[in-house]
Structures are given as structure tokens and as C-alpha cells.
């Protein structure tokens, strides 16, 4: 008898030690380690049913934490005959099924219980919150006669998720019931603050916050989050200033508030905090990511860049912030540098980052580079429709219509974005008829403003005015952007009177739009009509006196018109006035990719270390052009020529000519050259490049601000000289 008692005590001590160790591991989220310990210490127990419920409770907690559905259901079968007598075990099972997203099974277990305890209610309520079914938490709460603090907290968390008037009413009811507990229970007070703020009653949340004698960091966080969700970011920033030692979560909220405010004032606050807390760069990666995002959105990309370069460890989310920032700045070259850095450091590139990288490459517009990037995209990302839509955009901007079509065909069901991207690809590359054919196949539910803009642009660049008019007249909701594209289409084909009538039609019920006038003026510039150009410009200055950018663009167009008709004095006067007013014109920039290296050129650029070779090649090309009958057209020179210049030297110094010459320096027998021009290609360059392609028997693809020109070896251009 004594030996039996000793053995029983020994077994109980052994199980108690196991429970204690597993509980410690579970609390530290070491769930796999806890299960391994369980397996090691119960491997000799042939009858699992003799193991105590305390042990199984910890096993279920481990299974819920992983989650390990198979093992958890096995434990359920073993302990099924204990559930009607052991509420703790039943509560653990409910929790396990909820964590495994098996809501129905958890509800069945809850219903089978004859005596429902508060922990059972709590486990089910917590599960509903995890599975985003907050309304069921409220329903369950109403069944409880005497809730404890845990139940109150769960109900308040549900109210915070719901953010409805009914949720606010319940929050205030709970507030009334727990007033005597608030000073002694910071956890409960924080949950109440959170619910009040997220349900929109900021005034009540503020009163509660002020009434609390002992404030802890989560309380500050709850109120700050409430401010941010209720578009009161400035108050969140002011509250942050009252905190001495903010936690990572509070810092996150501060930076998020700053990112939404986007003011110089909060930018100064961020920099001041950084200066006083230099160790911040070693903080949790989420905090550093939020910091970078705030700096970028507050407009100091350089500061963010310097900080990013100093980081001891960079994560995928940090790269994502910087890549998106560069994408907004159209700085594709820095995007590619970060892409190379990520590969070098084996940092995961998710489908969102891939989308941004592809968009960056699209901006560069080089087929070789596009092919290189497309080949590196993993198959796991190619199942994402957004990736294919962006690939269509990239191939279209790179002049590769066939590859764009292949990407389009891989879409199982094209959506609005996919259709628009493909139509835009056709339009950019002068394939207006193909764009119309696809447009007519689009289901009505996928047609929106962007679709209309893309198809009208396609018609515009192919001279399909009648078709554009037909489409335009059928559009029920004509927006400002749709009107603008249609005006561009008409004026580009010299229907200037009709374009002006369309502007008048729009202005009969809307305020004037500067882009419409610029579209009209651009078309008039093509017709070299300086009288009408001056009239449009004068009207713009009268209507839009405060808009500097459109007036600058209009003035440059007007100067170009006067220059094209030989009135260089008038053109010079306009440019001098621009300089005096401080307005700046866009500088011409062309880039080209050779053997995956990107080269940039500005007009008359001499900064390249091999400039002498480039200009020697320019002279060789010029001689060949003249021999084949090219006559330099001085009407495309819109400024006075200095004494040491000639018409040929001015036109041959255009950035696209330099880029072409550099290609031939590196590859004298090049069969294909591709370049992207930041501005619209001039008429003399257009005629010259057609002839260069024929003389050198080299296809040249040039994308300018309006479209893509394919210069073929027969001396023709895909635009049929309509640009």
C-alpha cells in the first residue's frame, strides 16, 4: 500500500513539472518546443487517456498557437469523455478551434456545455474577434449576467472593431457599469478609451483620459490611434510630445500621424526627435519603416535616403517605402539600384515590390532591360493579376506590343486595369485600329474614365478623329480629363475651331480648365499658327493668373511657335520674360540603355568622359545625312543662334542625337537602338532619325512625352509623320 502511494505521488509530481514547463514555454510562444517536451515525457505512456487534463490543456494551447489542427483534433478525441465534467479542458478546446478558424466547431462545443463558465464565454468571444466577427461578441455579451473584467475588455474590443452607433451605445453602457474599476484597472481603462475613440466620441475619450490618475503608455496609444482614425492627426502629435519614453507602438502612431499631416512643422518635429534619440535607427523594423514613410510623405526624400543608407539592417518593408518614393519621383535608376541591393543581400521581393520595380522599368522604356526584369520574376508572383497588368504597361512603354499582348492573354479574366493597359500600349505605339478593336470587345462593367481616356488617346495618336468623335459622343459622364483628351485629338488634327467649341461647351457648366487650353495650344503649335497661339495664351493668362506651371508651359509653346515661323526676336522676348519671372522650363533629357548600362544625355551635353568621340560621330552622321539629301530645318530652332553656332550644330546637339551617336560609338554596327526622350521630339530630329535608320540599317525606337516612334530600316516611322 505504501509503495502504491509513493508511485502515485511520483506520477503527480512528474505531470506537475511537465505542466509548469509547458506553461512557461507557451507563455513565451515556444509552442513547438512545448510539444516536443510533451512527446519526450509521454513517449512511454501507452495509455494516453490516463494523462491529466492539466497537461492536455497546455498541449491544446500549443496546438492553438502554431496552429496544429491535426494534433489538436487528436487530443479532442482522447479527452472527449471528460468534457462534460471539465470546463477548463472544454474552454481550451473552444480556444483551439477558434484559433484554427473552425468557428462552427467551437460554437458546437460551447452549446454542448450544460454549465457555461465565464472563461468559456471569454474564449468564444476572443475567437470571434480573431475571426473578425465582432457583432457575435456583442450578441454573446448580452447573454452574460455578471461579466468580469476580461469579458468587459473583450466586449469593448468588439465595439472598437465595429465603430457603429450601436457599438458606441454599448461602450457607454459598459462605461457606466465599470466606473468604480477604472482607476484600479489600467487594462480595462485602456480598452474603454480605445472603444470610445474608435467609435467617434473623442470628447468623451479625452474626458476619461484626463480623469485617469495613473496613465500608462497604452492609454496614450489608444487616444493617439483614435485621433488618427478621426482625422485629428495634429492632436496625436501634440499628445505624443507629453510622453517621456514612448514605446515602439506609440512611436509608430506618431510617425503615422506625421505621414498623414505632411507639413513642415511635423517634419521638424521628426528631425528633432531623431536628433535627441539617435538609437532610434536600431529600433524595431516597423518603427524605422514608419519613420522612413513619414519623412518621404513630409517631402524630405533626401533626408529619408541618407537615413536609409545609414541603417545597420534593412528589411523588405523599408525597401518598399524607398522604392515607392522613387517611383513617385520617376527616379527609375534609383529603383534599379535598390533592386540590385535587395538581390545582393538576399532580401525577399514580394509581388508589391515587383509591381513597383516593373513600373520603374516602364518609365525607362527599354526592351532589353524590360526583358531582363521580366525573366527574374518568380512564378509565385506571376499568378497575381496586378503583376500582369503592370507587365502590359511596361511592355507597351518599351515599344514591345507583341510581348504586351502575350501578357494580356495570360490574364484569365482581364479587368478594367488590364483592358486599359493594353489599349494604352496599342495607342502609344501607333496601333489605333487594334486599340479600337479591343475597346469594342470590353464588357460594359469594365469601362470607366481611364478606359475612355486611353482609347481617345489611341485615336488621337493615329489620326482617327471620326472614330474618336463617335466614341466621345456616346460617353454619358464626360469628365474634365475626357474633354481634355478629345480636345487634344481635335487640335492635333488641326480641327482647332471644333476644339475651341468643345472648351466652350465644357465651360458652360464648369470652371475653365488649364490642361484643355494647353492641349489646344499644343495642336495650334503644330500648325505654326502664331496668331491663334497668342490669342490662346492671352486668354490663359487672364483666366489662370495664379497658376504658374500651366502658364510656363504655355509660354514655352508660344515661344516655339514664334521661333518656328522665324520670329526669333519675339520668341527670345518670351523666354527672357520667363527667366525674369523665375519660371523654369523643363530641360530636355534623353536616356538610352546599352548592355544593361543606362546613359543620360542633355542637349549639347559635354559632360561625358568620351564626349569627343560622341561629337565626332555626330559629325559623321551629319555628313551622311547631308549626302542623302537631308536639309536642316531652322524653323525648329526657337532661340537666336550665337556666332559660333550653325543651324546644323544646334539641331545636332539635341539630346536624342547625342544618345544615338553614343550607341554607334559603342556598337558601330548596331542593328537596334532604343531611347527615351523626356520632351517631345522635334520635327528636324524626326526626319533625321528616319534617314539615320535607313542609312545605317538600324531600327531606332524613340519614346517621347507623347508616343513611341518606331523608325524602320526603310526610312519610315510608325507614326506616319503624324505626331
XYZ file of C-alpha atoms in Angstrom:
723
model
C 0.000 0.000 0.000
C 2.830 2.384 0.846
C 4.557 1.620 -2.483
C 1.313 2.493 -4.385
C 1.033 5.840 -2.587
C 4.686 6.683 -3.375
C 4.182 5.827 -7.089
C 1.039 7.979 -7.282
C 2.846 10.921 -5.724
C 5.783 10.411 -8.117
C 3.490 10.450 -11.173
C 1.650 13.552 -9.930
C 4.940 15.404 -9.387
C 6.153 14.387 -12.837
C 2.977 15.690 -14.519
C 3.024 18.881 -12.480
C 6.586 19.590 -13.601
C 5.553 18.933 -17.211
C 2.587 21.306 -16.900
C 4.795 24.003 -15.339
C 7.472 23.739 -18.050
C 4.951 23.648 -20.909
C 3.093 26.631 -19.497
C 6.314 28.640 -19.367
C 7.141 27.714 -22.962
C 3.621 28.541 -24.159
C 3.740 31.913 -22.442
C 6.960 32.598 -24.375
C 5.315 31.420 -27.631
C 7.655 28.400 -27.819
C 4.830 26.149 -28.946
C 6.869 23.598 -30.915
C 9.307 23.238 -28.028
C 6.403 22.638 -25.628
C 5.007 19.866 -27.847
C 8.444 18.246 -28.181
C 8.711 18.206 -24.385
C 5.265 16.622 -24.160
C 6.269 13.918 -26.671
C 9.527 13.191 -24.829
C 7.909 12.824 -21.414
C 4.866 10.842 -22.522
C 6.536 8.516 -25.035
C 6.395 5.606 -22.549
C 2.758 6.211 -21.600
C 0.902 3.563 -23.565
C -2.481 4.787 -22.414
C -2.809 8.491 -23.319
C -6.208 8.646 -21.641
C -4.509 8.474 -18.224
C -2.646 11.757 -18.776
C -4.148 14.558 -16.715
C -6.384 17.270 -18.131
C -3.902 19.909 -16.949
C -1.313 18.528 -19.370
C -3.805 18.311 -22.233
C -4.847 21.913 -21.581
C -1.256 23.020 -22.234
C -0.993 20.753 -25.284
C -4.127 22.363 -26.739
C -2.676 25.798 -26.049
C 0.439 24.833 -28.026
C -1.676 23.466 -30.880
C -3.717 26.677 -30.950
C -0.567 28.813 -31.021
C 1.016 27.087 -34.027
C -1.742 26.203 -35.130
C -1.565 22.390 -35.421
C -5.084 21.332 -36.363
C -4.358 17.630 -36.792
C -2.791 17.123 -33.377
C -5.446 19.255 -31.674
C -8.280 17.149 -33.108
C -6.434 14.011 -31.964
C -6.363 15.386 -28.398
C -10.078 16.203 -28.745
C -10.839 12.541 -29.478
C -8.756 11.380 -26.497
C -10.459 13.706 -23.987
C -13.993 13.697 -25.444
C -15.448 11.769 -22.494
C -14.084 14.317 -19.981
C -15.624 17.456 -21.468
C -18.951 17.387 -19.598
C -17.066 17.390 -16.287
C -14.034 19.567 -17.088
C -14.843 23.166 -18.033
C -11.144 24.142 -18.289
C -10.497 21.466 -20.903
C -13.628 22.441 -22.826
C -12.556 26.105 -22.747
C -9.135 25.146 -24.132
C -10.763 23.204 -26.963
C -13.019 26.146 -27.864
C -9.944 28.377 -27.962
C -8.068 25.852 -30.112
C -10.819 25.598 -32.736
C -11.245 29.363 -32.869
C -7.511 29.843 -33.462
C -7.742 27.302 -36.302
C -10.641 29.311 -37.832
C -13.087 26.487 -37.096
C -15.785 28.788 -35.716
C -18.705 26.380 -36.217
C -16.921 23.586 -34.322
C -16.124 25.931 -31.439
C -19.761 27.051 -31.308
C -20.920 23.407 -31.177
C -18.671 22.731 -28.189
C -19.941 25.865 -26.447
C -23.572 24.833 -26.944
C -22.985 21.304 -25.614
C -21.835 22.664 -22.264
C -24.549 22.473 -19.601
C -22.844 24.940 -17.262
C -21.285 27.771 -19.233
C -18.500 29.485 -17.320
C -17.133 32.983 -17.866
C -13.836 31.592 -19.288
C -15.916 29.689 -21.886
C -17.724 32.880 -22.869
C -14.375 34.675 -22.952
C -12.743 32.023 -25.138
C -15.601 32.157 -27.654
C -15.674 35.977 -27.650
C -11.915 36.164 -28.186
C -12.287 33.691 -31.059
C -14.957 35.818 -32.693
C -12.640 38.830 -32.506
C -9.800 36.816 -34.067
C -12.117 35.724 -36.876
C -13.470 39.252 -37.476
C -16.977 38.535 -36.202
C -17.248 41.343 -33.659
C -21.051 41.527 -33.900
C -21.281 37.983 -32.475
C -19.221 39.117 -29.488
C -21.906 41.683 -28.709
C -24.645 39.070 -29.025
C -22.779 36.811 -26.624
C -22.120 39.630 -24.180
C -25.849 40.268 -23.836
C -26.273 36.690 -22.542
C -23.891 37.180 -19.614
C -25.467 38.208 -16.308
C -22.357 39.033 -14.301
C -19.400 39.812 -16.603
C -15.918 40.042 -15.181
C -13.107 42.352 -16.270
C -11.974 40.038 -19.094
C -15.495 39.930 -20.555
C -15.782 43.728 -20.368
C -12.455 44.112 -22.179
C -13.487 41.684 -24.947
C -16.829 43.454 -25.404
C -15.087 46.824 -25.605
C -12.600 45.443 -28.140
C -15.562 44.292 -30.243
C -17.086 47.775 -30.049
C -13.757 49.248 -31.172
C -13.803 46.940 -34.207
C -17.416 47.693 -35.126
C -17.237 51.510 -34.822
C -21.029 51.872 -35.108
C -23.578 53.931 -33.193
C -24.838 50.732 -31.556
C -21.274 49.895 -30.533
C -20.860 53.363 -29.032
C -24.113 52.939 -27.088
C -22.876 49.640 -25.626
C -19.490 51.206 -24.830
C -21.212 53.927 -22.800
C -23.377 51.337 -21.049
C -20.272 49.399 -20.055
C -18.634 52.682 -19.026
C -21.474 53.267 -16.600
C -21.083 49.752 -15.120
C -17.310 49.860 -14.585
C -16.668 53.406 -13.342
C -15.564 52.169 -9.941
C -12.971 49.846 -11.545
C -11.257 52.296 -13.922
C -8.633 53.768 -11.579
C -7.529 50.328 -10.382
C -7.545 48.563 -13.764
C -5.355 50.214 -16.428
C -6.085 47.398 -18.879
C -9.824 47.985 -18.622
C -9.396 51.773 -18.829
C -7.266 51.428 -21.972
C -9.876 49.232 -23.677
C -12.600 51.739 -22.803
C -10.512 54.620 -24.172
C -9.892 52.693 -27.371
C -13.578 51.888 -27.875
C -14.745 55.451 -27.224
C -12.164 56.939 -29.577
C -12.711 54.448 -32.407
C -16.473 54.799 -32.137
C -16.012 58.519 -32.745
C -16.663 60.010 -29.313
C -13.305 61.753 -28.974
C -14.631 64.294 -26.454
C -15.686 61.533 -24.029
C -12.396 59.705 -24.593
C -10.479 62.886 -23.758
C -12.508 63.421 -20.564
C -11.833 59.842 -19.495
C -8.122 60.201 -20.257
C -7.852 63.379 -18.189
C -9.703 61.772 -15.277
C -7.304 58.832 -15.005
C -4.830 59.367 -12.186
C -2.213 56.903 -13.413
C -1.661 56.968 -17.147
C 0.231 54.163 -18.877
C 1.643 54.116 -22.424
C -1.160 52.004 -23.941
C -3.632 54.716 -22.856
C -1.661 57.322 -24.782
C -1.549 54.920 -27.710
C -5.302 54.318 -27.636
C -6.086 58.043 -27.677
C -3.490 58.742 -30.382
C -4.953 55.978 -32.544
C -8.402 57.460 -32.012
C -7.172 60.888 -33.074
C -5.619 59.447 -36.238
C -8.739 57.455 -37.174
C -10.862 60.567 -36.697
C -8.613 62.768 -38.880
C -7.237 64.649 -35.871
C -3.578 63.850 -36.525
C -2.329 67.153 -35.093
C -3.778 66.248 -31.693
C -1.979 62.890 -31.879
C 1.308 64.716 -32.474
C 0.649 67.107 -29.564
C -0.208 64.208 -27.240
C 2.994 62.428 -28.261
C 5.006 65.417 -27.015
C 3.732 64.714 -23.474
C 5.309 61.232 -23.432
C 8.771 60.796 -21.935
C 9.676 57.269 -23.045
C 7.389 56.178 -25.884
C 7.064 52.519 -26.762
C 7.564 51.216 -30.303
C 3.805 51.123 -30.897
C 3.414 54.745 -29.756
C 6.337 55.810 -31.958
C 4.627 54.078 -34.872
C 1.477 56.095 -34.236
C 3.455 59.342 -34.039
C 5.156 58.716 -37.385
C 1.859 57.626 -38.962
C 0.230 60.874 -37.818
C 3.134 62.884 -39.259
C 2.890 60.979 -42.550
C -0.761 61.961 -42.860
C -0.196 65.616 -41.912
C 2.663 66.114 -44.415
C 3.606 69.540 -43.030
C 6.955 71.271 -42.497
C 6.093 71.588 -38.813
C 5.823 67.840 -38.204
C 8.882 67.231 -40.380
C 10.803 69.472 -37.988
C 9.363 67.514 -35.037
C 10.519 64.213 -36.551
C 14.051 65.506 -37.120
C 14.205 66.974 -33.620
C 13.147 63.661 -32.083
C 15.731 61.820 -34.203
C 18.470 64.182 -33.099
C 17.595 63.628 -29.435
C 17.182 59.847 -29.831
C 19.999 58.636 -32.059
C 19.422 54.996 -31.080
C 16.077 55.043 -32.866
C 17.672 53.586 -36.001
C 18.286 50.380 -34.054
C 14.623 50.128 -33.016
C 12.050 47.616 -34.186
C 11.969 47.461 -38.004
C 8.303 48.535 -38.031
C 9.211 51.794 -36.277
C 12.044 52.528 -38.706
C 9.757 51.749 -41.656
C 7.125 54.185 -40.320
C 9.855 56.790 -39.801
C 11.042 56.478 -43.413
C 7.457 56.657 -44.652
C 6.815 59.822 -42.627
C 9.967 61.527 -43.916
C 9.079 60.681 -47.518
C 5.468 61.826 -47.200
C 6.537 65.036 -45.479
C 8.566 65.811 -48.593
C 12.152 65.216 -47.497
C 13.222 62.295 -49.644
C 16.899 63.257 -49.375
C 16.801 63.035 -45.578
C 14.996 59.679 -45.795
C 17.567 58.459 -48.307
C 20.510 59.439 -46.091
C 18.877 57.782 -43.104
C 18.117 54.646 -45.126
C 21.748 54.375 -46.239
C 22.903 54.574 -42.595
C 20.660 51.760 -41.389
C 22.614 48.804 -39.979
C 19.925 46.390 -41.137
C 17.347 46.898 -43.850
C 14.109 44.946 -44.256
C 11.831 44.351 -47.219
C 9.294 46.875 -45.876
C 11.970 49.590 -45.697
C 12.991 48.956 -49.300
C 9.312 49.083 -50.239
C 8.946 52.594 -48.785
C 12.015 53.882 -50.634
C 11.156 52.195 -53.936
C 7.630 53.660 -53.866
C 9.087 57.080 -53.048
C 11.429 56.897 -56.041
C 8.565 55.672 -58.204
C 6.558 58.814 -57.406
C 9.606 60.885 -58.354
C 10.028 58.910 -61.605
C 13.556 58.052 -60.466
C 13.719 54.611 -62.045
C 17.505 54.490 -61.878
C 17.493 54.570 -58.073
C 14.759 51.924 -58.069
C 17.033 49.629 -60.067
C 19.908 50.325 -57.676
C 17.743 49.258 -54.719
C 16.577 46.216 -56.674
C 20.219 45.160 -57.169
C 20.902 45.812 -53.480
C 17.985 43.600 -52.435
C 19.215 40.742 -54.618
C 22.759 41.118 -53.318
C 21.553 40.971 -49.699
C 19.035 38.165 -50.353
C 16.086 40.255 -49.209
C 12.674 38.923 -50.177
C 10.952 40.778 -53.020
C 7.171 40.378 -52.737
C 4.629 40.955 -55.509
C 4.022 44.558 -54.380
C 7.717 45.430 -54.728
C 7.849 43.598 -58.065
C 4.947 45.743 -59.271
C 6.847 48.919 -58.335
C 10.061 47.677 -59.980
C 8.212 46.826 -63.197
C 6.595 50.286 -63.154
C 10.038 51.848 -62.737
C 11.399 49.917 -65.703
C 8.347 51.005 -67.711
C 9.387 54.619 -67.127
C 12.824 53.909 -68.609
C 11.188 52.253 -71.618
C 13.921 49.898 -72.817
C 13.051 46.487 -74.256
C 16.327 44.805 -73.268
C 16.025 45.974 -69.662
C 12.336 45.018 -69.624
C 13.202 41.516 -70.810
C 15.874 41.184 -68.117
C 13.465 42.175 -65.343
C 10.594 40.029 -66.659
C 12.873 36.966 -66.698
C 13.634 37.391 -62.981
C 10.037 37.480 -61.726
C 9.332 34.234 -59.813
C 6.437 32.029 -60.902
C 4.793 32.505 -57.500
C 4.322 36.218 -58.284
C 3.050 35.657 -61.813
C -0.248 34.289 -60.509
C -1.039 37.846 -59.393
C -3.196 39.728 -61.912
C -1.731 43.068 -60.887
C 1.731 41.875 -61.968
C 0.429 41.021 -65.447
C -1.345 44.382 -65.727
C 1.906 46.155 -64.858
C 3.830 43.974 -67.312
C 1.426 45.027 -70.087
C 2.140 48.638 -69.154
C 5.909 48.012 -69.128
C 5.967 46.253 -72.500
C 3.772 48.943 -74.035
C 6.041 51.754 -72.776
C 9.064 49.813 -74.044
C 7.655 49.590 -77.566
C 7.113 45.823 -77.380
C 3.475 45.397 -78.403
C 3.710 41.640 -79.035
C 5.024 40.985 -75.524
C 2.277 43.220 -74.116
C -0.281 41.089 -75.985
C 1.258 37.912 -74.542
C 0.983 39.318 -71.004
C -2.611 40.345 -71.717
C -3.524 36.849 -72.936
C -2.232 35.376 -69.666
C -4.957 37.216 -67.758
C -7.690 34.641 -67.113
C -10.226 37.446 -66.847
C -8.938 40.935 -67.729
C -10.275 43.691 -65.506
C -10.600 47.431 -66.065
C -6.876 47.996 -65.495
C -5.826 45.167 -67.822
C -8.003 46.363 -70.711
C -6.879 49.977 -70.257
C -3.194 48.970 -70.133
C -3.464 47.014 -73.390
C -5.382 49.787 -75.174
C -2.777 52.281 -73.971
C 0.027 50.031 -75.263
C -1.598 49.992 -78.692
C -2.149 53.750 -78.617
C 1.430 54.620 -77.608
C 2.779 52.541 -80.466
C 0.504 53.991 -83.147
C -1.792 50.981 -83.397
C -5.070 52.851 -83.106
C -7.121 50.311 -85.099
C -6.077 47.446 -82.791
C -6.944 49.646 -79.804
C -10.437 50.258 -81.202
C -10.922 46.549 -81.930
C -10.094 45.656 -78.304
C -12.171 48.541 -76.937
C -15.241 47.234 -78.735
C -14.795 43.840 -77.028
C -14.702 45.173 -73.457
C -17.705 44.250 -71.267
C -19.526 47.408 -70.172
C -18.762 46.776 -66.488
C -15.025 47.181 -67.176
C -15.303 50.561 -68.908
C -14.564 53.680 -66.869
C -12.945 57.101 -67.218
C -9.452 55.640 -67.672
C -10.682 53.353 -70.462
C -12.190 56.315 -72.319
C -9.003 58.350 -71.913
C -6.845 55.511 -73.253
C -9.000 54.839 -76.325
C -9.368 58.540 -77.177
C -5.574 58.935 -76.827
C -5.068 55.963 -79.136
C -7.346 57.564 -81.715
C -5.562 60.894 -81.256
C -2.097 59.446 -81.977
C -3.334 57.582 -85.043
C -5.343 60.455 -86.523
C -8.646 58.561 -86.136
C -10.662 61.688 -85.417
C -14.032 60.439 -86.699
C -13.822 57.329 -84.521
C -12.808 59.427 -81.513
C -15.788 61.746 -82.033
C -18.112 58.741 -82.293
C -16.795 57.291 -79.006
C -16.841 60.670 -77.261
C -20.467 61.363 -78.183
C -21.569 58.052 -76.625
C -19.900 58.735 -73.261
C -22.597 59.613 -70.727
C -20.411 61.026 -67.933
C -17.807 63.225 -69.620
C -15.172 64.322 -67.101
C -12.625 67.121 -67.368
C -9.921 64.643 -68.375
C -12.103 63.084 -71.079
C -12.847 66.528 -72.546
C -9.121 67.347 -72.457
C -8.132 64.227 -74.407
C -10.833 64.865 -77.004
C -9.655 68.473 -77.399
C -6.103 67.173 -77.873
C -7.349 64.753 -80.554
C -9.155 67.501 -82.467
C -6.415 70.107 -82.234
C -3.687 67.580 -83.135
C -5.518 67.014 -86.442
C -5.929 70.788 -86.957
C -9.650 70.902 -86.032
C -8.937 73.960 -83.902
C -12.378 75.549 -84.216
C -14.089 72.315 -83.126
C -11.653 72.023 -80.203
C -12.477 75.571 -79.078
C -16.195 74.806 -79.337
C -15.650 71.821 -77.041
C -13.924 74.071 -74.494
C -16.882 76.459 -74.638
C -19.268 73.539 -74.156
C -17.378 72.389 -71.070
C -17.164 75.898 -69.588
C -20.910 76.425 -69.957
C -21.363 74.330 -66.811
C -17.842 74.082 -65.329
C -14.908 76.261 -64.337
C -12.200 76.707 -67.010
C -9.519 74.006 -67.199
C -5.861 74.869 -67.913
C -4.995 71.417 -69.394
C -7.674 71.919 -72.085
C -6.102 75.180 -73.203
C -2.635 73.587 -73.214
C -3.958 70.731 -75.373
C -5.418 73.251 -77.807
C -2.263 75.376 -77.822
C -0.090 72.314 -78.460
C -2.149 71.463 -81.541
C -2.017 75.049 -82.775
C 1.767 74.992 -82.300
C 1.937 72.038 -84.711
C 0.088 74.180 -87.268
C 2.547 77.073 -86.652
C -0.396 79.460 -86.222
C 1.174 82.232 -84.150
C -1.915 84.491 -84.238
C -4.192 81.857 -82.705
C -1.421 80.755 -80.331
C -1.043 84.297 -78.995
C -4.816 84.587 -78.586
C -4.989 81.345 -76.583
C -2.006 82.352 -74.444
C -3.533 85.752 -73.641
C -6.771 84.079 -72.646
C -4.891 81.665 -70.353
C -3.040 84.500 -68.597
C -6.366 86.220 -67.964
C -8.192 83.106 -66.702
C -5.336 81.437 -64.771
C -3.172 84.264 -63.348
C -2.239 82.243 -60.243
C -1.219 79.012 -61.990
C 2.491 79.298 -62.750
C 3.138 75.816 -64.202
C 0.472 75.905 -66.966
C 1.431 79.493 -67.867
C 5.099 78.471 -68.086
C 4.230 75.537 -70.374
C 2.005 77.792 -72.486
C 4.724 80.456 -72.775
C 7.251 77.864 -73.974
C 4.763 76.597 -76.578
C 4.126 80.172 -77.713
C 7.872 80.880 -77.982
C 8.255 77.706 -80.047
C 5.501 78.846 -82.405
C 7.163 82.230 -82.971
C 10.512 80.513 -83.440
C 9.043 78.094 -85.990
C 7.763 80.988 -88.156
C 11.119 82.758 -87.978
C 10.232 85.461 -85.439
C 13.182 84.704 -83.174
C 13.053 88.156 -81.588
C 9.525 87.568 -80.266
C 10.482 84.047 -79.136
C 13.515 85.473 -77.322
C 11.373 88.144 -75.617
C 9.038 85.466 -74.249
C 11.943 83.393 -72.953
C 13.569 86.428 -71.341
C 10.281 87.233 -69.611
C 10.157 83.672 -68.325
C 13.668 84.000 -66.929
C 12.861 87.304 -65.236
C 9.747 85.840 -63.599
C 11.756 82.909 -62.215
C 9.711 80.323 -64.104
C 11.735 77.349 -65.272
C 11.226 75.278 -68.393
C 11.786 71.528 -68.417
C 15.254 70.575 -69.587
C 15.467 68.096 -72.458
C 16.827 64.737 -71.298
C 17.301 61.504 -73.216
C 18.419 58.174 -71.820
C 19.454 55.007 -73.584
C 20.355 51.519 -72.346
C 23.367 49.742 -73.830
C 24.342 46.315 -72.496
C 22.149 46.983 -69.438
C 24.009 50.200 -68.618
C 21.900 53.367 -68.562
C 23.283 56.564 -70.084
C 21.708 60.037 -69.839
C 22.221 62.989 -72.161
C 21.097 66.618 -72.065
C 21.001 68.908 -75.091
C 24.562 69.943 -76.081
C 25.853 67.796 -73.209
C 29.656 67.668 -72.950
C 29.899 66.084 -69.500
C 30.523 62.568 -70.811
C 34.134 61.433 -70.473
C 34.088 60.366 -74.125
C 32.387 63.486 -75.465
C 34.987 63.977 -78.211
C 34.126 60.575 -79.706
C 30.402 61.301 -79.434
C 30.686 64.633 -81.264
C 32.951 63.089 -83.906
C 30.219 60.514 -84.521
C 27.637 63.327 -84.619
C 29.683 64.949 -87.397
C 29.946 61.649 -89.296
C 26.180 61.158 -89.078
C 25.558 64.769 -90.118
C 27.737 64.360 -93.199
C 25.890 61.175 -94.134
C 22.523 62.908 -93.679
C 23.509 65.788 -95.947
C 24.848 63.368 -98.563
C 21.465 61.630 -98.585
C 19.579 64.876 -99.074
C 18.693 65.971 -95.533
C 18.215 69.694 -95.142
C 18.367 71.055 -91.599
C 15.135 72.855 -90.735
C 15.869 76.114 -88.904
C 12.188 76.562 -88.004
C 12.701 74.075 -85.151
C 15.256 76.384 -83.549
C 13.367 78.650 -81.172
C 16.230 80.816 -79.911
C 18.785 83.138 -81.506
C 21.862 81.365 -82.870
C 25.161 82.596 -81.435
C 28.158 83.450 -83.625
C 29.979 80.162 -83.036
C 26.887 78.078 -83.898
C 25.240 76.912 -87.093
C 21.752 75.579 -87.748
C 23.251 72.096 -88.052
C 25.275 72.313 -84.825
C 22.247 73.491 -82.814
C 19.979 70.719 -84.119
C 22.679 68.027 -83.949
C 23.220 68.894 -80.286
C 19.717 67.721 -79.314
C 19.855 65.080 -76.594
C 18.354 62.286 -78.720
C 21.050 62.799 -81.399
C 23.766 62.503 -78.727
C 22.201 59.275 -77.420
C 22.102 57.793 -80.934
C 25.722 58.793 -81.591
C 26.844 57.176 -78.311
C 25.155 53.927 -79.342
C 27.142 53.923 -82.587
C 30.379 54.773 -80.734
C 29.963 51.687 -78.555
C 28.411 49.495 -81.269
C 29.327 50.737 -84.770
C 27.227 48.021 -86.414
C 24.223 48.304 -84.094
C 21.047 46.855 -85.601
C 18.700 48.275 -82.983
C 18.827 51.392 -80.805
C 16.299 52.414 -78.193
C 15.998 55.727 -76.384
C 13.547 57.675 -74.252
C 13.189 61.439 -74.571
C 11.833 63.493 -71.675
C 10.281 66.038 -74.080
C 8.509 65.921 -77.438
C 10.785 65.068 -80.358
C 11.282 67.981 -82.769
C 10.406 67.779 -86.458
C 14.017 68.012 -87.658
C 15.123 65.200 -85.340
C 12.182 63.117 -86.527
C 13.186 63.479 -90.195
C 16.871 62.974 -89.398
C 16.297 59.784 -87.369
C 14.190 58.279 -90.182
C 17.131 58.797 -92.511
C 19.715 57.564 -89.956
C 17.732 54.325 -89.587
C 17.804 53.858 -93.361
C 21.468 54.823 -93.900
C 22.830 52.740 -91.007
C 20.246 49.962 -91.488
C 19.418 50.163 -87.798
C 15.940 50.115 -86.285
C 15.579 53.011 -83.848
C 12.817 53.106 -81.240
C 12.308 56.500 -79.607
C 9.731 57.266 -76.943
C 8.954 60.915 -76.357
C 6.482 62.576 -73.998
C 3.558 61.775 -76.329
C 4.140 58.438 -78.024
C 6.611 55.821 -79.273
C 8.214 56.186 -82.699
C 9.439 53.051 -84.454
C 11.932 54.186 -87.108
C 12.305 51.315 -89.551
C 15.255 50.409 -91.790
C 13.261 51.511 -94.849
C 13.289 55.096 -93.610
C 9.665 55.163 -92.455
C 8.214 55.846 -88.993
C 5.322 54.023 -87.340
C 3.616 57.367 -86.680
C 3.353 58.039 -90.453
C 4.691 61.537 -89.642
C 1.568 62.205 -87.554
C 2.917 63.448 -84.239
